[in-house]
Amino acid sequence: MADVEIMQTVQTEVKKTKKVKKTSKRRESEVQISEVEQTNEERGGEYTKAMDKDWHSGHFCCWQCDESLTGQRYVIRDDHPYCIKCYENVFANTCEECNKIIGIDSKDLSYKDKHWHEACFLCFKCHLSLVDKQFGAKADKIYCGNCYDAQFASRCDGCGEVFRAGTKKMEYKTRQWHENCFCCCVCKTAIGTKSFIPREQEIYCAGCYEEKFATRCIKCNKVITSGGVTYKNEPWHRECFTCTHCNITLAGQRFTSRDEKPYCAECFGELFAKRCTSCVKPITGIGGTRFISFEDRHWHHDCFVCASCKTSLVGRGFITDGPDILCPDCAKQKLM
């Protein structure tokens, strides 16, 4: 409501020195209620003193309806006097709740160009008075703090409770938590600003995630953080993937296995491979090495040669001569 002055006229005798004047103020409209003086002159005429001016009694009238304001309360608006009824009809606000005029004797509570009587300023949901209380607005309705939170405030994905005003909020993608609710689902330690790992709608601290989900070495059972190798679909640290016999690392090296255990080429040959009848070295077969077998004897591909002329006998006929093998030509010459 605009700042106005509310006046009331009174009658006073000429030459009386005592003037009656009373004022009262309201917080919302800051209006002033006063009385107008009416004076009898010694000549017998009466006049009205108002707005720091003198008026014939019949001339001080309402700007809207022209009714005399002498002896009546009135309101000054834009330097014009109005009777109470006209002022309220023309200038007073309408209450959002009861749809009635908010008169000059009522408190006018306003919020965003909307106005209420003091008794009508209530929570839309529970009808609690909101005078001098915090409130929230939604879709042209006003609510007390509890009702607003219950209906509209966002909720914590951890505890399901609302975020009260001033509460610190932790957010990740489309989810949000109270600071104390944003914690590891295993150890319940608050994450704060530390690193975390999300998995299937749960939040884990780095330690608990590694303990529960990280890949572990099949040999030492410790977490593989980097540089692991896979053998028979099982994970190993590079330093743990070693020869079963000599413990030399096999990562990046040629190796073979026996009884599901890995061996370096040298150990495998020494322990399990057949030996060449010619050079007595093991025949490992690693790297695609071919070999020839005859009865209970074995040769490297390159060692399978005539004992006399050293011609390769691979793919050719040969004749045994005790521990030796001979090509047909050398065999004939030996018999002659």
mmCIF file of C-alpha atoms in Angstrom:
data_model
loop_
_atom_site.group_PDB
_atom_site.id
_atom_site.type_symbol
_atom_site.label_atom_id
_atom_site.label_comp_id
_atom_site.label_asym_id
_atom_site.label_seq_id
_atom_site.Cartn_x
_atom_site.Cartn_y
_atom_site.Cartn_z
ATOM 1 C CA MET A 1 0.000 0.000 0.000
ATOM 2 C CA ALA A 2 1.376 3.456 -0.871
ATOM 3 C CA ASP A 3 2.586 5.778 1.853
ATOM 4 C CA VAL A 4 -0.425 7.887 2.847
ATOM 5 C CA GLU A 5 -1.562 10.157 5.662
ATOM 6 C CA ILE A 6 -4.886 9.467 7.393
ATOM 7 C CA MET A 7 -6.443 12.536 8.956
ATOM 8 C CA GLN A 8 -9.562 13.345 10.995
ATOM 9 C CA THR A 9 -11.189 16.763 11.396
ATOM 10 C CA VAL A 10 -12.216 18.194 14.816
ATOM 11 C CA GLN A 11 -13.975 21.409 15.806
ATOM 12 C CA THR A 12 -12.180 24.080 17.833
ATOM 13 C CA GLU A 13 -13.270 27.498 19.146
ATOM 14 C CA VAL A 14 -11.566 30.723 17.990
ATOM 15 C CA LYS A 15 -8.787 32.020 20.250
ATOM 16 C CA LYS A 16 -8.399 28.607 21.923
ATOM 17 C CA THR A 17 -4.723 27.923 22.115
ATOM 18 C CA LYS A 18 -4.951 24.182 22.764
ATOM 19 C CA LYS A 19 -4.963 22.106 19.613
ATOM 20 C CA VAL A 20 -5.689 18.377 19.693
ATOM 21 C CA LYS A 21 -3.553 16.300 17.386
ATOM 22 C CA LYS A 22 -2.895 12.529 17.545
ATOM 23 C CA THR A 23 -0.900 10.239 15.302
ATOM 24 C CA SER A 24 -0.403 6.516 14.970
ATOM 25 C CA LYS A 25 1.865 4.593 12.618
ATOM 26 C CA ARG A 26 1.534 1.159 11.004
ATOM 27 C CA ARG A 27 4.544 -0.832 9.905
ATOM 28 C CA GLU A 28 3.225 -1.940 6.520
ATOM 29 C CA SER A 29 1.822 1.304 5.052
ATOM 30 C CA GLU A 30 3.471 3.914 7.281
ATOM 31 C CA VAL A 31 0.265 5.976 7.470
ATOM 32 C CA GLN A 32 -0.349 8.879 9.840
ATOM 33 C CA ILE A 33 -3.735 9.469 11.498
ATOM 34 C CA SER A 34 -4.388 13.077 12.444
ATOM 35 C CA GLU A 35 -7.291 15.426 13.174
ATOM 36 C CA VAL A 36 -8.332 18.469 11.220
ATOM 37 C CA GLU A 37 -9.030 21.676 13.147
ATOM 38 C CA GLN A 38 -12.247 23.622 12.575
ATOM 39 C CA THR A 39 -12.186 27.180 13.895
ATOM 40 C CA ASN A 40 -14.937 29.729 14.672
ATOM 41 C CA GLU A 41 -13.837 33.205 13.723
ATOM 42 C CA GLU A 42 -14.782 36.174 15.877
ATOM 43 C CA ARG A 43 -16.903 37.362 12.960
ATOM 44 C CA GLY A 44 -19.059 34.260 13.418
ATOM 45 C CA GLY A 45 -17.943 32.206 10.373
ATOM 46 C CA GLU A 46 -16.486 28.713 10.557
ATOM 47 C CA TYR A 47 -13.540 27.408 8.588
ATOM 48 C CA THR A 48 -11.593 24.144 8.446
ATOM 49 C CA LYS A 49 -7.826 23.896 8.889
ATOM 50 C CA ALA A 50 -6.340 20.852 7.113
ATOM 51 C CA MET A 51 -3.258 19.991 5.051
ATOM 52 C CA ASP A 52 -1.668 23.178 6.393
ATOM 53 C CA LYS A 53 -4.377 25.205 4.668
ATOM 54 C CA ASP A 54 -7.631 26.945 5.623
ATOM 55 C CA TRP A 55 -10.878 25.816 3.955
ATOM 56 C CA HIS A 56 -14.508 26.832 4.061
ATOM 57 C CA SER A 57 -16.161 23.949 5.908
ATOM 58 C CA GLY A 58 -18.125 22.888 2.864
ATOM 59 C CA HIS A 59 -15.117 23.012 0.556
ATOM 60 C CA PHE A 60 -12.850 20.417 2.223
ATOM 61 C CA CYS A 61 -14.242 17.334 0.476
ATOM 62 C CA CYS A 62 -13.191 13.869 -0.713
ATOM 63 C CA TRP A 63 -11.373 14.073 -4.050
ATOM 64 C CA GLN A 64 -13.336 11.067 -5.323
ATOM 65 C CA CYS A 65 -16.933 11.446 -4.067
ATOM 66 C CA ASP A 66 -17.026 15.143 -2.966
ATOM 67 C CA GLU A 67 -18.437 14.252 0.444
ATOM 68 C CA SER A 68 -17.379 16.671 3.199
ATOM 69 C CA LEU A 69 -14.429 15.493 5.245
ATOM 70 C CA THR A 70 -15.052 17.901 8.129
ATOM 71 C CA GLY A 71 -15.138 15.857 11.341
ATOM 72 C CA GLN A 72 -14.145 12.694 9.374
ATOM 73 C CA ARG A 73 -10.960 10.675 8.969
ATOM 74 C CA TYR A 74 -9.386 11.018 5.558
ATOM 75 C CA VAL A 75 -6.335 9.863 3.601
ATOM 76 C CA ILE A 76 -3.957 12.021 1.583
ATOM 77 C CA ARG A 77 -2.789 10.463 -1.674
ATOM 78 C CA ASP A 78 -0.834 12.424 -4.295
ATOM 79 C CA ASP A 79 -1.644 15.611 -2.312
ATOM 80 C CA HIS A 80 -5.398 14.943 -2.585
ATOM 81 C CA PRO A 81 -7.696 14.048 0.340
ATOM 82 C CA TYR A 82 -9.922 10.933 0.153
ATOM 83 C CA CYS A 83 -12.544 9.600 2.484
ATOM 84 C CA ILE A 84 -11.739 6.166 3.901
ATOM 85 C CA LYS A 85 -14.299 4.355 1.772
ATOM 86 C CA CYS A 86 -13.130 5.898 -1.519
ATOM 87 C CA TYR A 87 -9.489 5.380 -0.705
ATOM 88 C CA GLU A 88 -10.001 1.690 0.032
ATOM 89 C CA ASN A 89 -12.138 1.204 -3.115
ATOM 90 C CA VAL A 90 -9.607 2.922 -5.383
ATOM 91 C CA PHE A 91 -6.200 2.198 -3.883
ATOM 92 C CA ALA A 92 -6.343 -0.624 -1.327
ATOM 93 C CA ASN A 93 -4.969 -4.088 -2.228
ATOM 94 C CA THR A 94 -7.037 -7.260 -2.392
ATOM 95 C CA CYS A 95 -6.110 -10.210 -0.178
ATOM 96 C CA GLU A 96 -4.894 -13.295 -2.100
ATOM 97 C CA GLU A 97 -6.504 -15.634 0.428
ATOM 98 C CA CYS A 98 -9.971 -14.213 1.146
ATOM 99 C CA ASN A 99 -10.261 -11.908 -1.896
ATOM 100 C CA LYS A 100 -11.413 -9.018 0.305
ATOM 101 C CA ILE A 101 -10.090 -5.459 0.493
ATOM 102 C CA ILE A 102 -7.185 -4.919 2.889
ATOM 103 C CA GLY A 103 -8.445 -1.786 4.667
ATOM 104 C CA ILE A 104 -6.337 0.990 6.077
ATOM 105 C CA ASP A 105 -6.812 -0.364 9.603
ATOM 106 C CA SER A 106 -5.488 -3.826 8.616
ATOM 107 C CA LYS A 107 -1.893 -4.905 8.172
ATOM 108 C CA ASP A 108 -0.976 -5.490 4.536
ATOM 109 C CA LEU A 109 1.617 -8.268 4.148
ATOM 110 C CA SER A 110 3.101 -8.517 0.672
ATOM 111 C CA TYR A 111 5.369 -10.879 -1.280
ATOM 112 C CA LYS A 112 6.173 -10.510 -4.982
ATOM 113 C CA ASP A 113 3.270 -8.166 -5.811
ATOM 114 C CA LYS A 114 0.801 -10.293 -3.833
ATOM 115 C CA HIS A 115 -0.928 -9.106 -0.669
ATOM 116 C CA TRP A 116 -2.574 -10.710 2.354
ATOM 117 C CA HIS A 117 -4.344 -9.737 5.548
ATOM 118 C CA GLU A 118 -2.169 -10.645 8.508
ATOM 119 C CA ALA A 119 -4.674 -13.320 9.534
ATOM 120 C CA CYS A 120 -4.746 -14.698 5.964
ATOM 121 C CA PHE A 121 -0.999 -15.074 5.557
ATOM 122 C CA LEU A 122 -1.055 -18.867 6.059
ATOM 123 C CA CYS A 123 0.686 -21.985 4.758
ATOM 124 C CA PHE A 124 -1.303 -23.381 1.822
ATOM 125 C CA LYS A 125 -0.847 -26.931 3.138
ATOM 126 C CA CYS A 126 -1.130 -26.870 6.941
ATOM 127 C CA HIS A 127 -2.623 -23.358 7.363
ATOM 128 C CA LEU A 128 -0.008 -22.356 9.921
ATOM 129 C CA SER A 129 0.500 -18.586 10.211
ATOM 130 C CA LEU A 130 3.599 -17.446 8.328
ATOM 131 C CA VAL A 131 3.859 -14.021 9.976
ATOM 132 C CA ASP A 132 7.509 -13.447 10.955
ATOM 133 C CA LYS A 133 8.413 -17.007 9.839
ATOM 134 C CA GLN A 134 10.459 -18.358 6.962
ATOM 135 C CA PHE A 135 8.383 -19.623 4.061
ATOM 136 C CA GLY A 136 8.745 -20.897 0.501
ATOM 137 C CA ALA A 137 6.697 -20.247 -2.636
ATOM 138 C CA LYS A 138 5.785 -22.655 -5.409
ATOM 139 C CA ALA A 139 3.250 -22.273 -8.243
ATOM 140 C CA ASP A 140 1.787 -19.051 -6.727
ATOM 141 C CA LYS A 141 1.276 -20.766 -3.344
ATOM 142 C CA ILE A 142 3.135 -20.118 -0.094
ATOM 143 C CA TYR A 143 4.224 -22.841 2.328
ATOM 144 C CA CYS A 144 5.836 -23.060 5.734
ATOM 145 C CA GLY A 145 9.375 -24.456 5.754
ATOM 146 C CA ASN A 146 8.337 -27.988 6.761
ATOM 147 C CA CYS A 147 5.555 -28.306 4.172
ATOM 148 C CA TYR A 148 7.728 -26.854 1.413
ATOM 149 C CA ASP A 149 10.526 -29.288 2.179
ATOM 150 C CA ALA A 150 8.148 -32.256 2.385
ATOM 151 C CA GLN A 151 6.628 -31.531 -1.027
ATOM 152 C CA PHE A 152 9.311 -29.845 -3.110
ATOM 153 C CA ALA A 153 12.787 -30.058 -1.570
ATOM 154 C CA SER A 154 15.303 -32.447 -3.159
ATOM 155 C CA ARG A 155 16.208 -35.532 -1.131
ATOM 156 C CA CYS A 156 19.448 -37.282 -0.283
ATOM 157 C CA ASP A 157 20.134 -40.466 -2.254
ATOM 158 C CA GLY A 158 21.710 -41.897 0.883
ATOM 159 C CA CYS A 159 19.223 -41.344 3.731
ATOM 160 C CA GLY A 160 16.191 -40.123 1.764
ATOM 161 C CA GLU A 161 15.806 -36.992 3.910
ATOM 162 C CA VAL A 162 15.403 -33.512 2.418
ATOM 163 C CA PHE A 163 18.194 -30.973 2.097
ATOM 164 C CA ARG A 164 17.494 -28.224 4.612
ATOM 165 C CA ALA A 165 18.468 -24.645 3.888
ATOM 166 C CA GLY A 166 22.203 -24.139 4.282
ATOM 167 C CA THR A 167 22.969 -27.866 4.174
ATOM 168 C CA LYS A 168 26.115 -28.828 2.241
ATOM 169 C CA LYS A 169 25.315 -31.048 -0.726
ATOM 170 C CA MET A 170 27.600 -33.546 -2.475
ATOM 171 C CA GLU A 171 26.714 -34.279 -6.117
ATOM 172 C CA TYR A 172 27.826 -36.862 -8.656
ATOM 173 C CA LYS A 173 26.145 -37.026 -12.066
ATOM 174 C CA THR A 174 22.390 -37.014 -11.332
ATOM 175 C CA ARG A 175 22.695 -38.076 -7.683
ATOM 176 C CA GLN A 176 23.157 -36.031 -4.518
ATOM 177 C CA TRP A 177 23.946 -36.692 -0.863
ATOM 178 C CA HIS A 178 24.305 -34.997 2.495
ATOM 179 C CA GLU A 179 27.991 -34.603 3.283
ATOM 180 C CA ASN A 180 27.869 -37.330 5.950
ATOM 181 C CA CYS A 181 25.802 -39.637 3.722
ATOM 182 C CA PHE A 182 28.335 -39.515 0.890
ATOM 183 C CA CYS A 183 30.405 -42.397 2.230
ATOM 184 C CA CYS A 184 31.851 -45.761 1.211
ATOM 185 C CA CYS A 185 29.132 -48.424 1.220
ATOM 186 C CA VAL A 186 31.551 -50.929 2.787
ATOM 187 C CA CYS A 187 33.550 -49.122 5.490
ATOM 188 C CA LYS A 188 31.096 -46.175 5.873
ATOM 189 C CA THR A 189 33.959 -43.677 5.844
ATOM 190 C CA ALA A 190 32.927 -40.239 4.519
ATOM 191 C CA ILE A 191 34.376 -39.672 1.054
ATOM 192 C CA GLY A 192 34.656 -35.884 1.326
ATOM 193 C CA THR A 193 37.114 -34.700 -1.305
ATOM 194 C CA LYS A 194 38.917 -38.052 -1.575
ATOM 195 C CA SER A 195 38.776 -40.211 -4.696
ATOM 196 C CA PHE A 196 35.996 -42.773 -4.999
ATOM 197 C CA ILE A 197 34.773 -45.413 -7.435
ATOM 198 C CA PRO A 198 31.081 -45.846 -8.374
ATOM 199 C CA ARG A 199 29.763 -49.335 -9.119
ATOM 200 C CA GLU A 200 26.132 -50.415 -9.618
ATOM 201 C CA GLN A 201 24.631 -47.419 -7.784
ATOM 202 C CA GLU A 202 27.044 -47.821 -4.879
ATOM 203 C CA ILE A 203 30.014 -45.658 -3.905
ATOM 204 C CA TYR A 204 33.314 -47.201 -2.789
ATOM 205 C CA CYS A 205 36.494 -45.689 -1.408
ATOM 206 C CA ALA A 206 39.583 -46.756 -3.354
ATOM 207 C CA GLY A 207 40.733 -49.194 -0.671
ATOM 208 C CA CYS A 208 37.411 -51.019 -0.339
ATOM 209 C CA TYR A 209 36.926 -51.167 -4.091
ATOM 210 C CA GLU A 210 40.311 -52.792 -4.579
ATOM 211 C CA GLU A 211 39.651 -55.197 -1.737
ATOM 212 C CA LYS A 212 36.309 -56.239 -3.180
ATOM 213 C CA PHE A 213 36.660 -56.005 -6.959
ATOM 214 C CA ALA A 214 40.239 -55.414 -8.090
ATOM 215 C CA THR A 215 42.082 -58.131 -10.065
ATOM 216 C CA ARG A 216 44.390 -60.206 -7.884
ATOM 217 C CA CYS A 217 47.458 -62.186 -8.816
ATOM 218 C CA ILE A 218 46.795 -65.939 -8.848
ATOM 219 C CA LYS A 219 50.168 -66.562 -7.189
ATOM 220 C CA CYS A 220 50.513 -63.920 -4.424
ATOM 221 C CA ASN A 221 46.826 -62.887 -4.163
ATOM 222 C CA LYS A 222 47.751 -59.180 -4.129
ATOM 223 C CA VAL A 223 46.025 -56.544 -6.250
ATOM 224 C CA ILE A 224 47.400 -56.074 -9.757
ATOM 225 C CA THR A 225 47.533 -52.322 -10.297
ATOM 226 C CA SER A 226 49.421 -52.369 -13.596
ATOM 227 C CA GLY A 227 51.591 -54.506 -15.876
ATOM 228 C CA GLY A 228 49.951 -57.867 -15.240
ATOM 229 C CA VAL A 229 50.002 -60.890 -17.563
ATOM 230 C CA THR A 230 47.392 -63.540 -18.262
ATOM 231 C CA TYR A 231 48.121 -67.252 -18.486
ATOM 232 C CA LYS A 232 45.336 -69.808 -18.930
ATOM 233 C CA ASN A 233 42.793 -67.031 -18.323
ATOM 234 C CA GLU A 234 44.284 -66.241 -14.922
ATOM 235 C CA PRO A 235 46.002 -62.970 -13.899
ATOM 236 C CA TRP A 236 49.581 -62.723 -12.682
ATOM 237 C CA HIS A 237 51.964 -59.965 -11.713
ATOM 238 C CA ARG A 238 54.784 -59.893 -14.250
ATOM 239 C CA GLU A 239 57.282 -60.597 -11.488
ATOM 240 C CA CYS A 240 55.141 -63.496 -10.178
ATOM 241 C CA PHE A 241 54.893 -65.273 -13.524
ATOM 242 C CA THR A 242 58.105 -67.316 -13.268
ATOM 243 C CA CYS A 243 59.482 -70.701 -14.264
ATOM 244 C CA THR A 244 58.288 -73.399 -11.899
ATOM 245 C CA HIS A 245 61.777 -74.873 -11.677
ATOM 246 C CA CYS A 246 64.294 -71.992 -11.725
ATOM 247 C CA ASN A 247 62.011 -68.989 -10.923
ATOM 248 C CA ILE A 248 63.286 -66.903 -13.816
ATOM 249 C CA THR A 249 60.615 -64.472 -15.002
ATOM 250 C CA LEU A 250 58.708 -65.679 -18.056
ATOM 251 C CA ALA A 251 57.017 -62.393 -18.978
ATOM 252 C CA GLY A 252 58.006 -61.630 -22.562
ATOM 253 C CA GLN A 253 59.994 -64.905 -22.821
ATOM 254 C CA ARG A 254 59.392 -68.254 -24.550
ATOM 255 C CA PHE A 255 57.987 -70.862 -22.204
ATOM 256 C CA THR A 256 55.938 -74.046 -22.175
ATOM 257 C CA SER A 257 53.919 -75.884 -19.588
ATOM 258 C CA ARG A 258 53.628 -79.324 -18.026
ATOM 259 C CA ASP A 259 50.938 -80.391 -15.598
ATOM 260 C CA GLU A 260 49.458 -76.852 -15.837
ATOM 261 C CA LYS A 261 52.726 -75.312 -14.624
ATOM 262 C CA PRO A 262 54.903 -72.934 -16.687
ATOM 263 C CA TYR A 263 58.570 -73.674 -17.413
ATOM 264 C CA CYS A 264 61.242 -71.781 -19.252
ATOM 265 C CA ALA A 265 62.529 -73.536 -22.393
ATOM 266 C CA GLU A 266 65.789 -74.572 -20.788
ATOM 267 C CA CYS A 267 64.234 -76.113 -17.687
ATOM 268 C CA PHE A 268 61.513 -77.833 -19.665
ATOM 269 C CA GLY A 269 64.102 -79.374 -21.987
ATOM 270 C CA GLU A 270 66.317 -80.506 -19.148
ATOM 271 C CA LEU A 271 63.488 -81.961 -17.136
ATOM 272 C CA PHE A 272 61.047 -83.414 -19.640
ATOM 273 C CA ALA A 273 62.202 -83.257 -23.296
ATOM 274 C CA LYS A 274 63.498 -86.211 -25.376
ATOM 275 C CA ARG A 275 67.159 -85.976 -26.297
ATOM 276 C CA CYS A 276 68.601 -86.041 -29.761
ATOM 277 C CA THR A 277 70.468 -89.275 -30.529
ATOM 278 C CA SER A 278 73.026 -87.283 -32.468
ATOM 279 C CA CYS A 279 73.824 -84.189 -30.371
ATOM 280 C CA VAL A 280 72.328 -85.401 -27.062
ATOM 281 C CA LYS A 281 70.636 -82.034 -26.531
ATOM 282 C CA PRO A 282 66.951 -81.909 -25.565
ATOM 283 C CA ILE A 283 64.324 -81.705 -28.284
ATOM 284 C CA THR A 284 61.929 -79.115 -26.893
ATOM 285 C CA GLY A 285 59.811 -78.303 -29.930
ATOM 286 C CA ILE A 286 59.730 -74.646 -28.783
ATOM 287 C CA GLY A 287 59.730 -72.199 -31.616
ATOM 288 C CA GLY A 288 58.482 -74.757 -34.138
ATOM 289 C CA THR A 289 61.551 -77.055 -34.053
ATOM 290 C CA ARG A 290 60.836 -80.269 -35.967
ATOM 291 C CA PHE A 291 62.226 -83.661 -34.999
ATOM 292 C CA ILE A 292 62.354 -87.233 -36.351
ATOM 293 C CA SER A 293 61.677 -90.378 -34.356
ATOM 294 C CA PHE A 294 62.591 -93.955 -35.245
ATOM 295 C CA GLU A 295 61.905 -96.771 -32.871
ATOM 296 C CA ASP A 296 63.171 -95.465 -29.527
ATOM 297 C CA ARG A 297 65.560 -92.916 -30.995
ATOM 298 C CA HIS A 298 65.001 -89.246 -31.801
ATOM 299 C CA TRP A 299 66.820 -86.561 -33.770
ATOM 300 C CA HIS A 300 66.594 -82.856 -34.290
ATOM 301 C CA HIS A 301 65.581 -82.107 -37.861
ATOM 302 C CA ASP A 302 69.038 -80.744 -38.588
ATOM 303 C CA CYS A 303 70.778 -83.654 -36.822
ATOM 304 C CA PHE A 304 69.119 -86.343 -38.914
ATOM 305 C CA VAL A 305 72.049 -86.848 -41.351
ATOM 306 C CA CYS A 306 74.193 -89.675 -42.703
ATOM 307 C CA ALA A 307 76.920 -90.552 -40.220
ATOM 308 C CA SER A 308 79.407 -90.880 -43.072
ATOM 309 C CA CYS A 309 78.725 -88.154 -45.673
ATOM 310 C CA LYS A 310 76.600 -85.864 -43.443
ATOM 311 C CA THR A 311 73.881 -85.634 -46.095
ATOM 312 C CA SER A 312 70.433 -84.883 -44.658
ATOM 313 C CA LEU A 313 68.264 -87.966 -44.562
ATOM 314 C CA VAL A 314 65.015 -86.091 -43.964
ATOM 315 C CA GLY A 315 62.461 -87.423 -46.459
ATOM 316 C CA ARG A 316 64.909 -90.074 -47.753
ATOM 317 C CA GLY A 317 65.528 -93.721 -47.070
ATOM 318 C CA PHE A 318 68.267 -94.641 -44.599
ATOM 319 C CA ILE A 319 69.965 -97.674 -43.120
ATOM 320 C CA THR A 320 70.839 -98.155 -39.482
ATOM 321 C CA ASP A 321 74.352 -99.211 -38.592
ATOM 322 C CA GLY A 322 74.420 -99.751 -34.856
ATOM 323 C CA PRO A 323 73.975 -96.335 -33.273
ATOM 324 C CA ASP A 324 74.545 -94.652 -36.643
ATOM 325 C CA ILE A 325 72.311 -94.038 -39.648
ATOM 326 C CA LEU A 326 73.662 -94.101 -43.194
ATOM 327 C CA CYS A 327 72.425 -93.011 -46.577
ATOM 328 C CA PRO A 328 72.029 -95.952 -49.057
ATOM 329 C CA ASP A 329 75.208 -95.013 -50.960
ATOM 330 C CA CYS A 330 77.427 -94.937 -47.884
ATOM 331 C CA ALA A 331 75.862 -98.173 -46.674
ATOM 332 C CA LYS A 332 76.753 -99.934 -49.951
ATOM 333 C CA GLN A 333 80.313 -98.676 -49.825
ATOM 334 C CA LYS A 334 80.669 -99.933 -46.276
ATOM 335 C CA LEU A 335 79.502 -103.396 -47.304
ATOM 336 C CA MET A 336 81.914 -103.673 -50.263
#
